[in-house]
CSV table of C-alpha atoms in Angstrom, one decimal:
chain,number,residue,atom,x,y,z
A,249,UNK,CA,-12.6,0.5,-0.6
A,250,UNK,CA,-11.7,2.6,2.4
A,251,UNK,CA,-11.6,6.4,2.4
A,252,UNK,CA,-10.2,8.6,5.1
A,253,UNK,CA,-10.9,12.3,5.3
A,254,UNK,CA,-8.0,14.7,5.9
A,255,UNK,CA,-7.8,18.3,7.1
A,256,UNK,CA,-5.6,21.3,6.4
A,257,UNK,CA,-4.4,20.9,9.9
A,258,UNK,CA,-2.8,17.5,10.4
A,259,UNK,CA,-3.1,17.9,14.2
A,260,UNK,CA,-6.9,17.8,14.0
A,261,UNK,CA,-6.6,14.5,12.1
A,262,UNK,CA,-4.1,13.2,14.7
A,263,UNK,CA,-6.4,14.1,17.6
A,264,UNK,CA,-9.3,12.3,16.0
A,265,UNK,CA,-7.5,9.0,16.2
A,266,UNK,CA,-8.1,6.9,19.3
A,267,UNK,CA,-5.5,7.2,22.1
A,268,UNK,CA,-4.4,3.6,21.5
A,269,UNK,CA,-3.8,4.3,17.8
A,270,UNK,CA,-1.7,7.4,18.6
A,271,UNK,CA,0.3,5.3,21.1
A,272,UNK,CA,1.0,2.6,18.5
A,273,UNK,CA,2.3,5.2,16.0
A,274,UNK,CA,4.6,6.8,18.7
A,275,UNK,CA,5.8,3.3,19.6
A,276,UNK,CA,6.8,2.5,16.0
A,277,UNK,CA,8.7,5.9,15.8
A,278,UNK,CA,10.8,4.7,18.8
A,279,UNK,CA,12.1,1.8,16.6
A,280,UNK,CA,14.1,4.4,14.6
A,281,UNK,CA,11.6,4.4,11.7
A,282,UNK,CA,11.8,7.4,9.4
A,283,UNK,CA,9.9,8.1,6.2
A,284,UNK,CA,11.3,9.6,3.0
A,285,UNK,CA,9.3,10.5,-0.1
A,286,UNK,CA,10.4,11.2,-3.6
A,287,UNK,CA,10.2,9.7,-7.1
A,288,UNK,CA,12.8,7.9,-9.3
A,289,UNK,CA,15.5,8.0,-6.7
A,290,UNK,CA,13.4,5.7,-4.5
A,291,UNK,CA,12.2,3.4,-7.2
A,292,UNK,CA,14.8,0.6,-6.6
A,293,UNK,CA,14.0,0.3,-2.9
A,294,UNK,CA,10.2,0.5,-3.6
A,295,UNK,CA,10.3,-2.3,-6.3
A,296,UNK,CA,12.4,-4.6,-4.1
A,297,UNK,CA,10.1,-4.2,-1.1
A,298,UNK,CA,7.0,-4.7,-3.3
A,299,UNK,CA,8.6,-7.8,-4.8
A,300,UNK,CA,9.4,-9.2,-1.4
A,301,UNK,CA,5.9,-8.5,-0.1
A,302,UNK,CA,4.1,-9.9,-3.2
A,303,UNK,CA,6.2,-13.0,-3.2
A,304,UNK,CA,5.1,-13.7,0.3
A,305,UNK,CA,1.5,-13.3,-0.8
A,306,UNK,CA,2.1,-15.5,-3.9
A,307,UNK,CA,1.3,-12.6,-6.3
A,308,UNK,CA,3.3,-12.0,-9.5
A,309,UNK,CA,5.1,-8.6,-9.5
A,310,UNK,CA,5.1,-6.0,-12.3
A,311,UNK,CA,8.4,-5.1,-13.9
A,312,UNK,CA,10.3,-2.1,-12.5
A,313,UNK,CA,10.1,-0.3,-15.9
A,314,UNK,CA,6.3,-0.2,-15.6
A,315,UNK,CA,6.5,1.9,-12.4
A,316,UNK,CA,9.3,4.0,-13.9
A,317,UNK,CA,7.1,4.9,-16.9
A,318,UNK,CA,4.3,5.9,-14.6
A,319,UNK,CA,6.6,8.2,-12.7
A,320,UNK,CA,7.9,9.7,-16.0
A,321,UNK,CA,4.5,10.2,-17.6
A,322,UNK,CA,2.8,11.6,-14.4
A,323,UNK,CA,5.6,13.6,-12.8
A,324,UNK,CA,3.4,16.0,-10.8
A,325,UNK,CA,0.8,13.4,-9.6
A,326,UNK,CA,2.8,10.4,-8.4
A,327,UNK,CA,5.0,9.9,-5.4
A,328,UNK,CA,6.8,7.1,-3.6
A,329,UNK,CA,7.0,6.9,0.2
A,330,UNK,CA,9.4,4.6,2.0
A,331,UNK,CA,9.9,3.8,5.7
A,332,UNK,CA,13.5,3.2,6.6
A,333,UNK,CA,15.1,1.7,9.7
A,334,UNK,CA,18.8,2.5,10.0
A,335,UNK,CA,18.8,3.2,6.2
A,336,UNK,CA,17.3,-0.2,5.5
A,337,UNK,CA,13.9,0.1,3.6
A,338,UNK,CA,11.2,-1.7,5.5
A,339,UNK,CA,7.9,-0.5,4.0
A,340,UNK,CA,6.9,1.3,0.9
A,341,UNK,CA,3.9,2.9,-0.9
A,342,UNK,CA,3.3,4.4,-4.4
A,343,UNK,CA,0.6,7.1,-4.4
A,344,UNK,CA,-1.3,8.9,-7.1
A,345,UNK,CA,-2.8,12.4,-6.7
A,346,UNK,CA,-5.9,13.7,-8.4
A,347,UNK,CA,-7.8,16.9,-7.5
A,348,UNK,CA,-8.3,16.7,-3.7
A,349,UNK,CA,-7.7,13.0,-3.4
A,350,UNK,CA,-4.7,10.8,-2.7
A,351,UNK,CA,-5.0,7.3,-4.0
A,352,UNK,CA,-2.9,4.6,-2.4
A,353,UNK,CA,-2.1,2.5,-5.4
A,354,UNK,CA,0.5,-0.1,-4.4
A,355,UNK,CA,2.2,-0.9,-1.0
A,356,UNK,CA,4.4,-3.5,0.5
A,357,UNK,CA,6.2,-4.4,3.7
A,358,UNK,CA,9.4,-6.3,4.2
A,359,UNK,CA,8.4,-9.7,5.6
A,360,UNK,CA,11.5,-9.6,7.8
A,361,UNK,CA,10.4,-6.4,9.5
A,362,UNK,CA,6.7,-6.9,9.8
A,363,UNK,CA,6.9,-7.3,13.6
A,364,UNK,CA,8.1,-3.7,13.8
A,365,UNK,CA,4.8,-2.6,12.2
A,366,UNK,CA,6.4,0.2,10.1
A,367,UNK,CA,3.1,0.9,8.3
A,368,UNK,CA,1.9,2.8,11.3
A,369,UNK,CA,4.5,5.5,10.7
A,370,UNK,CA,4.4,5.2,6.9
A,371,UNK,CA,0.7,5.8,6.7
A,372,UNK,CA,0.7,8.6,9.2
A,373,UNK,CA,3.5,10.4,7.3
A,374,UNK,CA,1.5,10.0,4.1
A,375,UNK,CA,-1.7,11.3,5.6
A,376,UNK,CA,0.2,14.2,7.2
A,377,UNK,CA,1.8,15.0,3.8
A,378,UNK,CA,-1.7,15.0,2.2
A,379,UNK,CA,-3.0,17.4,4.8
A,380,UNK,CA,-0.1,19.8,4.5
A,381,UNK,CA,-0.5,19.8,0.7
A,382,UNK,CA,-4.2,20.5,0.6
A,383,UNK,CA,-5.6,17.1,-0.2
A,384,UNK,CA,-8.9,16.4,1.6
A,385,UNK,CA,-9.3,12.6,1.1
A,386,UNK,CA,-6.9,9.6,1.3
A,387,UNK,CA,-8.0,6.4,-0.3
A,388,UNK,CA,-6.4,3.4,1.5
A,389,UNK,CA,-7.4,1.0,-1.2
A,390,UNK,CA,-9.5,-2.2,-1.4
A,391,UNK,CA,-9.7,-5.0,1.1
A,392,UNK,CA,-12.0,-7.9,1.9
A,393,UNK,CA,-14.7,-7.4,4.6
A,394,UNK,CA,-13.5,-8.4,8.1
A,395,UNK,CA,-9.9,-8.9,6.9
A,396,UNK,CA,-6.8,-7.7,8.8
A,397,UNK,CA,-6.3,-5.1,6.1
A,398,UNK,CA,-9.8,-3.7,6.7
A,399,UNK,CA,-9.2,-3.6,10.5
A,400,UNK,CA,-6.0,-1.7,9.9
A,401,UNK,CA,-7.6,0.9,7.7
A,402,UNK,CA,-10.4,1.5,10.2
A,403,UNK,CA,-7.8,2.7,12.7
A,404,UNK,CA,-7.2,5.8,10.4
A,405,UNK,CA,-11.0,6.7,10.7
A,406,UNK,CA,-11.5,5.4,7.2
A,407,UNK,CA,-15.0,4.6,6.2
A,408,UNK,CA,-15.8,1.7,3.9
A,409,UNK,CA,-17.4,2.1,0.5
A,410,UNK,CA,-18.9,-1.0,-1.2
A,411,UNK,CA,-17.4,-1.8,-4.6
A,412,UNK,CA,-19.4,-3.7,-7.2
A,413,UNK,CA,-18.0,-5.9,-10.0
A,414,UNK,CA,-19.6,-6.8,-13.3
A,415,UNK,CA,-18.7,-9.9,-15.3
A,416,UNK,CA,-19.3,-10.9,-18.9
A,417,UNK,CA,-19.9,-14.6,-18.4
A,418,UNK,CA,-19.5,-15.5,-22.1
A,419,UNK,CA,-21.5,-18.7,-21.8
A,420,UNK,CA,-20.5,-19.6,-18.3
A,421,UNK,CA,-23.3,-20.4,-15.8
A,422,UNK,CA,-21.4,-19.3,-12.7
A,423,UNK,CA,-19.2,-16.4,-11.7
A,424,UNK,CA,-15.4,-17.0,-11.9
A,425,UNK,CA,-13.8,-17.4,-8.4
A,426,UNK,CA,-10.9,-15.1,-8.9
A,427,UNK,CA,-9.6,-15.0,-5.4
A,428,UNK,CA,-6.8,-16.5,-3.3
A,429,UNK,CA,-9.3,-18.9,-1.5
A,430,UNK,CA,-10.0,-20.7,-4.7
A,431,UNK,CA,-8.4,-24.2,-4.3
A,432,UNK,CA,-7.2,-24.3,-7.9
A,433,UNK,CA,-4.8,-21.4,-7.2
A,434,UNK,CA,-3.4,-22.8,-3.9
A,435,UNK,CA,-0.6,-24.8,-5.5
A,436,UNK,CA,0.5,-22.0,-7.8
A,437,UNK,CA,0.6,-19.6,-4.8
A,438,UNK,CA,2.5,-22.1,-2.7
A,439,UNK,CA,5.1,-22.6,-5.4
A,440,UNK,CA,5.4,-18.9,-6.1
A,441,UNK,CA,6.3,-18.3,-2.4
A,442,UNK,CA,9.2,-20.6,-2.7
A,443,UNK,CA,10.8,-19.0,-5.8
A,444,UNK,CA,14.0,-16.9,-5.4
A,445,UNK,CA,13.3,-13.2,-5.6
A,446,UNK,CA,15.0,-12.6,-8.9
A,447,UNK,CA,12.9,-15.4,-10.5
A,448,UNK,CA,9.7,-13.8,-9.4
A,449,UNK,CA,10.9,-10.4,-10.8
A,450,UNK,CA,11.7,-12.1,-14.1
A,451,UNK,CA,8.6,-14.4,-14.3
A,452,UNK,CA,6.1,-12.0,-12.8
A,453,UNK,CA,5.8,-9.5,-15.6
A,454,UNK,CA,5.4,-12.4,-18.1
């Protein structure tokens, strides 16, 4: 898990980034990327982006009603952020807020717009929003060691925190290999990636 510290002054956070990282963020802004944040009014765009992103990963998606219920039950502590290019949604995140911490819960990027790297602007706008609203920590979520995701999170001056898992083996002699590198999941992942988007949105919740 990666955790970045924020500040009441977002400019101090900005200046703490490397010059290369600041240049990358500015470059993405020049691609006409803008970020909006809100709640139910952004749910349709968020769910479609998450569905596209998770289909590319071969991961089943939750039903839209699940996210709608979270927004309804936690109206003051949840928020959706979406990066748009010419009014087309290209990247999205769903955040939770507790005490002085922002928790990045779900995120996805349009596969067709990955080359634009909209997450540079999306994450900066979310971190700036956290600073301006008094939150001191921004959790960027879990990632595997030495993965591309971990390298991206380090650019935000996030420090890694080891997570530990405990299993009830229930008679097994070995730990279950619940990861995408397990060969027995490869066929299912490959097939999922080929399904039409509406099929993944119907089958995923099941």
